[in-house]
CSV table of C-alpha atoms in Angstrom, one decimal:
chain,number,residue,atom,x,y,z
A,21,MET,CA,70.2,79.4,25.1
A,22,GLU,CA,71.4,76.5,26.6
A,23,GLN,CA,74.9,76.5,24.4
A,24,ASP,CA,75.3,80.2,25.8
A,25,ASN,CA,76.4,78.9,29.4
A,26,LYS,CA,77.3,75.6,28.6
A,27,LEU,CA,80.6,76.2,30.8
A,28,ALA,CA,78.5,76.8,33.8
A,29,THR,CA,76.9,73.0,32.8
A,30,PHE,CA,80.3,71.9,32.3
A,31,LEU,CA,81.3,72.9,35.8
A,32,ASN,CA,77.9,71.2,37.6
A,33,GLY,CA,78.8,68.0,36.0
A,34,GLU,CA,75.7,68.2,34.2
A,35,LEU,CA,76.4,68.2,30.4
A,36,THR,CA,74.7,65.6,28.1
A,37,GLY,CA,77.0,62.8,26.1
A,38,PRO,CA,77.1,64.9,23.2
A,39,GLU,CA,77.5,68.1,24.4
A,40,LEU,CA,80.4,66.9,26.5
A,41,ALA,CA,82.0,65.0,23.1
A,42,ALA,CA,81.4,68.7,21.4
A,43,LEU,CA,83.6,70.5,24.4
A,44,LYS,CA,86.2,67.8,24.4
A,45,ARG,CA,86.9,69.0,20.8
A,46,ASP,CA,87.2,72.5,22.2
A,47,PRO,CA,91.4,73.6,22.3
A,48,ASP,CA,90.8,75.2,25.9
A,49,TYR,CA,89.0,71.9,27.2
A,50,ALA,CA,92.5,70.7,28.6
A,51,LEU,CA,92.2,74.3,30.7
A,52,TYR,CA,88.6,74.2,31.7
A,53,GLU,CA,89.1,70.8,33.3
A,54,LYS,CA,92.4,72.4,35.2
A,55,ILE,CA,90.4,75.3,36.3
A,56,LYS,CA,87.9,73.1,37.3
A,57,HIS,CA,90.0,70.7,39.2
A,58,TYR,CA,92.1,73.3,40.9
A,59,SER,CA,88.7,75.8,42.1
A,60,SER,CA,87.5,72.6,43.4
A,61,LEU,CA,90.5,72.4,45.9
A,62,LEU,CA,90.0,76.2,46.9
A,63,GLU,CA,89.3,77.1,50.5
A,64,VAL,CA,89.0,80.3,52.1
A,65,PRO,CA,91.1,81.3,55.3
A,66,ASP,CA,88.6,81.4,57.7
A,67,ASN,CA,89.0,81.4,61.7
A,68,THR,CA,85.9,82.4,63.2
A,69,ASP,CA,84.6,80.9,65.8
A,70,ASP,CA,81.0,80.4,65.5
A,71,GLU,CA,79.7,79.3,68.9
A,72,VAL,CA,81.2,82.5,70.4
A,73,SER,CA,79.4,84.7,67.7
A,74,LEU,CA,75.9,82.7,68.4
A,75,ALA,CA,76.6,83.4,72.2
A,76,THR,CA,77.2,87.0,71.0
A,77,VAL,CA,73.9,87.1,69.1
A,78,LEU,CA,72.0,85.5,71.2
A,79,ALA,CA,72.8,87.8,74.0
A,80,SER,CA,72.3,90.8,72.0
A,81,LYS,CA,68.6,90.9,72.2
A,82,ASP,CA,67.1,93.4,74.7
A,83,PRO,CA,65.4,91.8,77.8
A,84,GLY,CA,63.1,94.6,78.1
A,85,ARG,CA,61.4,94.2,74.4
A,86,LEU,CA,58.3,93.0,74.9
A,87,ARG,CA,56.7,90.9,71.9
A,88,ARG,CA,54.7,92.9,69.4
A,89,ARG,CA,51.4,91.9,67.9
A,90,PRO,CA,50.0,93.1,64.8
A,91,TYR,CA,47.3,95.6,65.8
A,92,ARG,CA,44.6,95.2,63.3
A,93,SER,CA,41.8,97.8,63.8
A,94,GLY,CA,43.5,100.7,62.5
A,95,GLY,CA,43.0,104.4,62.8
A,96,TRP,CA,45.0,107.2,63.3
A,97,ALA,CA,43.6,108.0,67.1
A,98,VAL,CA,44.5,104.5,68.0
A,99,ALA,CA,47.9,104.7,66.5
A,100,ALA,CA,48.7,107.7,67.9
A,101,SER,CA,47.8,107.0,71.5
A,102,ILE,CA,49.9,103.7,71.2
A,103,ALA,CA,52.7,105.9,70.3
A,104,VAL,CA,52.3,107.9,73.1
A,105,ILE,CA,51.8,105.7,75.7
A,106,ALA,CA,54.9,103.8,74.1
A,107,LEU,CA,56.7,106.7,74.4
A,108,ILE,CA,56.2,107.1,78.0
A,109,GLY,CA,56.6,103.4,78.3
A,110,VAL,CA,60.1,103.8,76.9
A,111,LEU,CA,61.2,107.0,78.9
A,112,LEU,CA,59.8,105.0,82.2
A,113,PHE,CA,61.7,102.1,81.4
A,114,ARG,CA,64.8,104.3,80.5
A,115,SER,CA,64.7,106.1,83.4
A,116,GLY,CA,65.1,102.5,85.4
A,117,ASN,CA,68.8,102.0,83.8
A,118,ARG,CA,71.4,102.2,86.4
A,119,VAL,CA,75.0,102.0,85.2
A,120,PHE,CA,77.8,101.9,87.2
A,121,GLU,CA,81.3,102.1,85.9
A,122,THR,CA,85.0,102.3,87.7
A,123,ALA,CA,88.2,104.3,86.4
A,124,ALA,CA,91.2,102.5,86.2
A,125,ALA,CA,92.4,102.7,90.1
A,126,GLU,CA,88.9,102.4,91.7
A,127,GLN,CA,86.6,99.9,93.1
A,128,MET,CA,82.9,100.5,93.7
A,129,ASP,CA,80.8,98.8,96.1
A,130,VAL,CA,77.0,98.3,94.7
A,131,SER,CA,74.1,97.3,96.7
A,132,LEU,CA,71.1,96.4,94.4
A,133,PRO,CA,67.3,96.6,95.1
A,134,ASP,CA,67.2,93.0,96.2
A,135,GLY,CA,70.0,93.5,98.9
A,136,SER,CA,72.4,91.4,97.1
A,137,GLU,CA,75.9,93.2,96.8
A,138,VAL,CA,78.7,93.3,94.3
A,139,THR,CA,82.1,95.2,94.4
A,140,LEU,CA,83.2,96.1,91.1
A,141,ASN,CA,86.9,95.6,90.2
A,142,ARG,CA,88.7,98.8,88.2
A,143,LEU,CA,87.5,99.4,84.5
A,144,SER,CA,84.3,97.7,85.0
A,145,ARG,CA,80.8,98.2,84.1
A,146,LEU,CA,77.7,96.9,85.2
A,147,GLU,CA,74.1,97.9,83.9
A,148,TYR,CA,70.7,96.7,84.9
A,149,ASN,CA,66.8,98.2,84.7
A,150,ARG,CA,65.3,99.0,88.4
A,151,TRP,CA,62.0,98.3,86.8
A,152,LEU,CA,62.5,94.8,85.2
A,153,TRP,CA,64.6,93.8,88.2
A,154,LEU,CA,61.2,93.5,90.0
A,155,PHE,CA,60.3,90.4,87.5
A,156,ARG,CA,63.9,89.2,87.1
A,157,ARG,CA,67.1,89.8,88.5
A,158,LYS,CA,69.4,90.4,85.7
A,159,LEU,CA,72.1,93.0,84.9
A,160,ARG,CA,74.8,93.2,82.2
A,161,LEU,CA,79.0,93.5,83.2
A,162,GLU,CA,82.1,94.2,81.4
A,163,GLY,CA,85.1,93.6,83.2
A,164,GLU,CA,84.9,91.8,86.4
A,165,ALA,CA,82.9,91.9,89.8
A,166,TYR,CA,82.4,89.8,92.9
A,167,PHE,CA,78.8,89.2,93.7
A,168,ARG,CA,77.2,88.4,96.9
A,169,VAL,CA,73.8,87.5,96.4
A,170,ASP,CA,70.7,87.1,98.6
A,171,ARG,CA,68.7,84.2,98.1
A,172,GLY,CA,65.5,84.6,95.8
A,173,GLY,CA,64.4,83.9,92.4
A,174,ILE,CA,67.1,83.3,89.2
A,175,PHE,CA,70.1,85.8,89.4
A,176,VAL,CA,71.6,86.5,86.1
A,177,VAL,CA,74.9,87.7,85.1
A,178,ASN,CA,75.3,88.6,81.1
A,179,THR,CA,78.5,89.1,79.4
A,180,SER,CA,79.6,89.6,76.1
A,181,VAL,CA,81.0,85.9,75.9
A,182,GLY,CA,78.0,84.0,77.9
A,183,SER,CA,75.7,84.7,81.0
A,184,VAL,CA,76.3,83.1,84.8
A,185,GLY,CA,73.0,82.5,86.6
A,186,VAL,CA,72.7,81.3,90.5
A,187,LEU,CA,70.6,80.8,93.3
A,188,GLY,CA,72.1,82.7,96.6
A,189,THR,CA,75.6,82.6,96.6
A,190,GLN,CA,78.7,84.4,96.7
A,191,PHE,CA,80.7,84.2,92.9
A,192,ASN,CA,83.3,86.3,91.1
A,193,VAL,CA,82.9,87.0,87.2
A,194,LYS,CA,85.7,88.3,84.8
A,195,VAL,CA,85.1,88.9,81.4
A,196,ALA,CA,88.0,90.2,79.2
A,197,ASP,CA,89.4,89.9,75.7
A,198,GLY,CA,86.5,87.6,75.1
A,199,VAL,CA,87.5,85.2,78.1
A,200,LEU,CA,84.6,84.3,80.4
A,201,GLU,CA,86.4,83.3,83.7
A,202,THR,CA,83.4,82.4,86.6
A,203,SER,CA,84.8,81.4,90.2
A,204,CYS,CA,82.3,80.4,92.8
A,205,TYR,CA,82.5,81.0,96.5
A,206,GLU,CA,79.9,79.4,98.4
A,207,GLY,CA,76.7,77.8,96.6
A,208,LYS,CA,76.4,76.9,93.1
A,209,VAL,CA,76.3,78.9,90.0
A,210,GLN,CA,75.6,77.9,86.7
A,211,VAL,CA,77.3,79.0,83.4
A,212,ASN,CA,75.9,79.4,80.0
A,213,GLN,CA,77.8,79.7,76.7
A,214,GLY,CA,76.7,79.1,73.0
A,215,GLY,CA,74.1,76.4,74.4
A,216,LYS,CA,76.4,74.9,76.6
A,217,GLN,CA,75.4,74.7,79.9
A,218,GLU,CA,77.7,73.5,83.4
A,219,VAL,CA,77.3,73.9,87.1
A,220,VAL,CA,80.3,75.4,88.9
A,221,VAL,CA,80.3,74.3,92.8
A,222,ALA,CA,81.9,76.7,95.3
A,223,GLY,CA,85.7,76.3,95.4
A,224,ARG,CA,86.0,75.2,91.5
A,225,SER,CA,86.4,78.0,88.9
A,226,VAL,CA,85.9,77.7,85.0
A,227,ALA,CA,87.1,79.7,82.2
A,228,ILE,CA,86.0,80.0,78.6
A,229,LYS,CA,88.2,81.0,76.0
A,230,ASP,CA,87.2,80.4,72.0
A,231,GLY,CA,84.6,78.1,73.1
A,232,ARG,CA,86.9,75.7,75.0
A,233,TRP,CA,86.1,75.2,79.2
A,234,GLU,CA,89.0,75.4,81.2
A,235,HIS,CA,88.6,74.1,84.9
A,236,ASN,CA,90.3,75.1,88.1
A,237,ARG,CA,90.5,75.1,92.0
A,238,ILE,CA,89.9,77.9,94.1
A,239,PHE,CA,91.3,78.0,97.5
A,240,LEU,CA,90.5,81.8,98.7
A,241,ARG,CA,87.5,82.7,100.7
A,242,GLN,CA,86.8,85.3,98.4
A,243,PRO,CA,89.0,87.1,95.4
A,244,VAL,CA,92.2,88.6,96.7
A,245,TRP,CA,91.6,91.9,94.6
A,246,THR,CA,88.3,92.8,96.9
A,247,GLN,CA,90.2,92.8,100.2
A,248,ARG,CA,92.1,96.0,100.0
A,249,ARG,CA,93.3,95.2,102.9
A,250,LEU,CA,94.8,92.4,105.0
A,251,ASP,CA,93.9,91.8,108.6
A,252,PHE,CA,96.2,89.5,111.3
A,253,ARG,CA,95.2,88.6,114.6
A,254,SER,CA,98.0,87.5,116.7
A,255,ALA,CA,100.1,86.0,113.5
A,256,PRO,CA,104.0,84.9,113.8
A,257,LEU,CA,106.0,86.7,111.5
A,258,ALA,CA,106.3,83.5,109.4
A,259,ASP,CA,102.6,83.4,109.1
A,260,VAL,CA,102.3,87.4,108.0
A,261,LEU,CA,105.1,86.6,105.4
A,262,THR,CA,103.5,83.9,103.8
A,263,GLU,CA,99.9,85.9,103.5
A,264,LEU,CA,101.7,88.8,102.0
A,265,GLY,CA,103.7,86.8,99.7
A,266,ARG,CA,100.2,85.0,98.3
A,267,VAL,CA,98.7,88.5,98.2
A,268,TYR,CA,101.2,90.2,96.1
A,269,ASP,CA,102.8,86.6,94.3
A,270,VAL,CA,106.2,87.4,95.6
A,271,LEU,CA,108.8,85.7,97.9
A,272,ILE,CA,109.4,87.5,101.4
A,273,THR,CA,112.4,86.4,103.5
A,274,ALA,CA,113.5,87.4,107.1
A,275,GLN,CA,117.2,86.7,108.1
A,276,GLN,CA,117.6,86.6,112.3
A,277,ALA,CA,113.6,86.7,112.7
A,278,PRO,CA,112.6,87.1,116.3
A,279,ALA,CA,111.7,83.9,118.2
A,280,LYS,CA,108.5,85.5,119.8
A,281,GLY,CA,106.5,88.3,119.3
A,282,THR,CA,103.1,88.1,117.0
A,283,PHE,CA,101.4,90.9,114.8
A,284,THR,CA,97.9,92.1,115.5
A,285,GLY,CA,96.9,95.2,113.3
A,286,SER,CA,96.0,95.3,109.3
A,287,VAL,CA,98.4,96.4,106.2
A,288,PRO,CA,97.2,97.4,102.7
A,289,ALA,CA,96.6,95.2,100.2
A,290,ASP,CA,97.6,97.1,97.4
A,291,ASP,CA,100.9,98.7,98.1
A,292,LEU,CA,103.4,96.1,99.2
A,293,ASP,CA,106.2,98.7,100.4
A,294,VAL,CA,103.9,100.2,103.1
A,295,ALA,CA,102.9,96.9,104.3
A,296,LEU,CA,106.3,95.6,104.6
A,297,ASP,CA,107.2,98.9,105.9
A,298,ILE,CA,104.4,98.3,108.8
A,299,ILE,CA,105.3,94.8,109.2
A,300,GLY,CA,109.0,95.7,110.0
A,301,LYS,CA,108.2,98.4,112.9
A,302,ALA,CA,106.4,95.9,114.4
A,303,PHE,CA,109.0,93.3,114.7
A,304,SER,CA,112.1,96.1,114.5
A,305,MET,CA,113.1,95.0,111.5
A,306,GLN,CA,114.4,96.5,108.0
A,307,HIS,CA,113.0,95.3,104.5
A,308,THR,CA,114.9,95.5,100.9
A,309,GLY,CA,115.0,94.1,97.6
A,310,ASP,CA,112.7,93.8,94.3
A,311,ASN,CA,111.3,92.4,91.5
A,312,GLY,CA,109.3,89.7,93.4
A,313,THR,CA,112.0,88.8,96.0
A,314,TYR,CA,112.2,90.8,99.3
A,315,GLN,CA,114.1,90.1,102.8
A,316,LEU,CA,113.6,91.5,106.6
A,317,ILE,CA,116.7,91.8,108.3
A,318,SER,CA,116.7,92.7,112.1
A,319,LYS,CA,117.8,96.1,113.0
B,18,MET,CA,47.5,72.2,63.9
B,19,GLU,CA,49.0,74.2,61.2
B,20,THR,CA,49.7,77.2,63.6
B,21,CYS,CA,51.2,74.4,65.7
B,22,VAL,CA,53.5,73.4,62.6
B,23,LEU,CA,54.4,77.5,62.1
B,24,ASP,CA,55.1,77.8,66.2
B,25,GLU,CA,57.7,74.9,65.9
B,26,ARG,CA,59.8,76.6,63.4
B,27,SER,CA,59.7,79.8,64.9
B,28,VAL,CA,63.1,81.6,64.4
B,29,CYS,CA,62.3,83.2,67.8
B,30,LYS,CA,63.0,80.0,69.3
B,31,GLU,CA,66.7,79.3,70.6
B,32,ALA,CA,66.9,76.0,69.4
B,33,VAL,CA,65.5,76.9,66.1
B,34,PHE,CA,67.7,80.0,65.8
B,35,ALA,CA,70.9,78.3,67.1
B,36,ARG,CA,70.4,75.6,64.1
B,37,PHE,CA,69.9,77.9,61.7
B,38,PHE,CA,73.0,80.2,62.5
B,39,ARG,CA,75.0,77.1,62.6
B,40,GLU,CA,73.7,75.9,59.1
B,41,GLN,CA,73.7,79.3,57.6
B,42,VAL,CA,76.5,81.5,58.9
B,43,LYS,CA,79.4,80.1,57.1
B,44,THR,CA,77.9,80.7,54.0
B,45,LEU,CA,76.9,83.7,54.6
B,46,ARG,CA,80.1,85.2,55.5
B,47,HIS,CA,81.6,83.5,52.6
B,48,PHE,CA,79.1,85.3,50.8
B,49,LEU,CA,80.1,88.6,52.0
B,50,TYR,CA,84.0,87.9,51.6
B,51,TYR,CA,84.0,87.1,48.2
B,52,ARG,CA,82.5,90.4,47.3
B,53,PHE,CA,84.2,92.6,49.7
B,54,GLY,CA,87.4,90.7,50.3
B,55,ASP,CA,87.8,91.5,54.4
B,56,MET,CA,86.6,89.0,56.8
B,57,GLU,CA,87.2,90.4,59.8
B,58,ARG,CA,84.5,92.7,58.1
B,59,ALA,CA,82.7,89.9,56.4
B,60,SER,CA,82.4,88.0,60.1
B,61,ASP,CA,81.2,91.4,61.7
B,62,VAL,CA,78.3,91.9,59.3
B,63,ALA,CA,77.3,88.4,59.2
B,64,GLN,CA,76.6,88.7,63.3
B,65,GLU,CA,75.2,91.7,62.7
B,66,ALA,CA,72.6,90.5,60.2
B,67,PHE,CA,71.8,87.5,62.6
B,68,ALA,CA,71.5,89.6,65.4
B,69,ALA,CA,68.9,91.8,63.5
B,70,LEU,CA,67.0,88.8,62.6
B,71,TRP,CA,67.3,87.6,66.4
B,72,GLN,CA,65.7,91.1,67.1
B,73,HIS,CA,62.9,90.9,64.5
B,74,CYS,CA,62.4,87.3,64.7
B,75,ASP,CA,58.6,87.7,65.7
B,76,LYS,CA,58.1,89.6,62.5
B,77,VAL,CA,60.2,86.8,60.0
B,78,PRO,CA,58.6,83.8,59.2
B,79,TYR,CA,61.1,80.7,59.0
B,80,GLU,CA,60.4,80.6,55.4
B,81,ARG,CA,61.5,84.2,54.9
B,82,ALA,CA,64.6,84.1,57.3
B,83,LYS,CA,67.2,83.4,54.7
B,84,PRO,CA,66.3,85.7,51.9
B,85,TYR,CA,65.8,88.4,54.9
B,86,LEU,CA,69.6,87.5,56.2
B,87,TYR,CA,71.0,88.4,53.0
B,88,SER,CA,69.4,91.4,52.4
B,89,VAL,CA,70.1,92.9,55.4
B,90,ALA,CA,73.9,91.7,55.3
B,91,TYR,CA,74.1,92.5,52.1
B,92,ARG,CA,72.8,96.2,52.6
B,93,LYS,CA,75.4,96.5,55.7
B,94,MET,CA,78.0,95.4,53.5
B,95,LEU,CA,77.7,97.9,50.9
B,96,LYS,CA,78.1,100.7,53.4
B,97,VAL,CA,81.8,99.5,53.5
B,98,LYS,CA,83.4,101.8,50.9
B,99,ALA,CA,86.9,99.9,50.7
B,100,HIS,CA,87.2,96.7,48.8
B,101,GLU,CA,90.4,94.5,49.3
B,102,LYS,CA,91.7,91.5,47.1
B,103,VAL,CA,90.1,88.1,47.9
B,104,MET,CA,92.7,85.9,49.5
B,105,LEU,CA,92.1,82.0,48.9
B,106,THR,CA,94.5,79.1,49.9
B,107,TYR,CA,94.3,75.6,48.4
B,108,SER,CA,93.0,72.4,50.6
B,109,LYS,CA,95.6,70.7,51.3
B,110,ASN,CA,94.1,67.0,51.1
B,111,GLY,CA,93.7,67.5,47.8
B,112,ASN,CA,97.1,67.4,47.0
B,113,HIS,CA,98.4,64.2,48.7
B,114,GLU,CA,98.4,62.0,45.3
B,115,THR,CA,100.1,64.7,43.0
B,116,GLU,CA,103.0,65.3,45.2
B,117,SER,CA,104.0,61.5,45.7
B,118,PHE,CA,104.3,60.6,42.0
B,119,GLU,CA,104.8,63.6,40.0
B,120,SER,CA,107.6,65.3,37.9
B,121,PRO,CA,109.4,68.2,39.6
B,122,GLN,CA,108.5,69.5,36.5
B,123,PHE,CA,105.0,69.0,36.7
B,124,LEU,CA,104.7,70.4,40.2
B,125,LEU,CA,106.5,73.5,39.7
B,126,GLU,CA,103.7,74.1,36.6
B,127,GLU,CA,101.2,73.3,38.9
B,128,LYS,CA,102.3,75.8,41.3
B,129,GLN,CA,102.4,78.3,38.8
B,130,PHE,CA,99.2,77.7,37.3
B,131,LYS,CA,97.4,77.5,41.2
B,132,GLU,CA,99.2,80.8,41.6
B,133,ARG,CA,97.9,82.3,38.8
B,134,LEU,CA,94.6,80.8,39.0
B,135,LEU,CA,94.3,82.9,42.3
B,136,ARG,CA,95.7,85.9,40.7
B,137,ALA,CA,93.0,85.7,38.1
B,138,ILE,CA,89.9,85.0,40.4
B,139,ALA,CA,90.7,88.0,42.1
B,140,ASN,CA,90.3,90.0,39.2
B,141,LEU,CA,87.3,88.6,38.2
B,142,SER,CA,83.9,91.2,38.2
B,143,ASP,CA,82.6,91.1,41.7
B,144,ALA,CA,79.5,89.6,40.5
B,145,GLN,CA,81.2,87.1,39.0
B,146,ARG,CA,83.5,86.0,41.5
B,147,GLN,CA,80.9,85.5,44.0
B,148,ALA,CA,79.1,83.1,42.0
B,149,PHE,CA,82.2,81.0,41.1
B,150,LEU,CA,83.3,81.2,44.7
B,151,MET,CA,80.1,80.4,46.0
B,152,HIS,CA,79.8,77.1,43.6
B,153,ARG,CA,83.3,76.0,44.0
B,154,VAL,CA,84.5,76.6,47.5
B,155,ASP,CA,81.0,76.4,49.4
B,156,LYS,CA,79.6,73.9,47.0
B,157,LEU,CA,76.2,75.6,46.4
B,158,LYS,CA,73.8,74.6,43.6
B,159,TYR,CA,73.2,77.1,40.8
B,160,ALA,CA,69.4,77.7,42.3
B,161,GLU,CA,70.9,78.1,46.0
B,162,ILE,CA,73.2,81.0,44.6
B,163,ALA,CA,70.0,82.4,42.5
B,164,ALA,CA,67.8,82.2,45.8
B,165,VAL,CA,70.7,84.4,48.0
B,166,LEU,CA,71.4,86.8,45.2
B,167,GLY,CA,67.7,87.3,44.6
B,168,ILE,CA,68.5,86.4,40.4
B,169,SER,CA,67.2,84.1,38.4
B,170,VAL,CA,69.2,80.4,37.9
B,171,LYS,CA,70.2,81.7,33.9
B,172,ALA,CA,71.7,84.6,35.2
B,173,VAL,CA,73.9,82.5,37.8
B,174,GLU,CA,75.1,80.4,35.1
B,175,LYS,CA,75.6,83.2,32.5
B,176,ARG,CA,77.9,84.5,35.6
B,177,ILE,CA,79.6,81.3,36.1
B,178,HIS,CA,80.1,80.9,32.6
B,179,LEU,CA,81.3,84.1,31.8
B,180,ALA,CA,84.0,83.7,34.7
B,181,MET,CA,85.1,80.6,32.8
B,182,LEU,CA,85.9,82.5,29.9
B,183,ALA,CA,87.3,85.5,31.9
B,184,LEU,CA,89.7,82.8,33.8
B,185,LYS,CA,90.6,80.7,30.4
B,186,LYS,CA,91.5,84.2,28.7
B,187,THR,CA,93.8,85.2,31.6
B,188,LEU,CA,95.1,81.7,31.6
B,189,THR,CA,95.8,80.6,28.3
B,190,GLU,CA,99.3,80.3,28.3
B,191,PHE,CA,99.0,77.1,30.6
B,192,LYS,CA,96.7,75.6,27.4
């Protein structure tokens, strides 16, 4: 029997002296050695990020699950009544599920049971259970949302990449293509991913991509995308154009700008043409240009 | 006292689970890959198996976690019909010495041998390839392979032995 699997024992390096000597007389011995040597150099092309996978697994558990205990004294009646109670429980639990989804050109304001507010950006999904909410402020996000959280117990946003926890603050969470980006506008938030935790303070943001943490500063008071309109109060033309340029990420210049005059009013933050039209009318100017560079010219 | 010890190692504890995950995930993924040849799929199924363990952690004692994991993964993988050829590469580190000292002829022969060996391994039977690669690539002991495959150590040795014979037969021109 031993003799039968001698090549396995050879590969293992556990052949005894005489056994090895016998094998060395085999005309195929050199080839066996070659196979043994080169097969030990083999590798699997494997780029899977285990930490991201672990975070996904840890986040996969349904938070509503209660730990089950084995029920010892049996009986059908007991089992049946437990089943009925469980069914009612499940139905009741599911009736508490709240889901909000936005389409491609849609934003949505959501009020949570504790008075906290969420603005959901386009193509996003927010889910929570109002019964569980009584015990723990916990919700699930796909896409992007801006949170204004009232003070209270811990508030947790779960995503496919990691989770973000806070205590009364304003922050933005964006999860797309496996990247989790958290920006804090007020207070502090804690970001958790793959066993690593970090506190992000106001004015900072952190993006997690493939387990790498990138830190950035933020200068706005709230995410640009939540401001569908821009308000100005007695603003000179130069200030208006700077602000518009920042929001739309374009360059806007003025020729022969009027020395005097200010603008008070609001313009859309999602339609540059209309915005320039309104500003132009206010200062008696015309606008031209496209592809990121615009000009205002006096009529 | 004993219950304390068991509790310490409950897979429901995030730290215990994470450690177990990091120890096992790569070997599990490769185990699936050797048999089915689709890394993306292997990676997904390995993750699903861990999710199942995490979901049912209160029912699986620590000692049973590994067999549980492998049987769940294996059953999930069986549902996948498609079967691709297993692709492997050679470690870069292992070649340094030969590259600088050996003749061009030797290097050419070596290159040919390595390519043929890859093809020969891809053409092994699924069971033989799996056992062979778990030993050669992941450096598992025969007893460990036996444990995750749910077969005896003797059976593993048999598979490896037959794999060696099959490889020898296809590579006989390199003798």
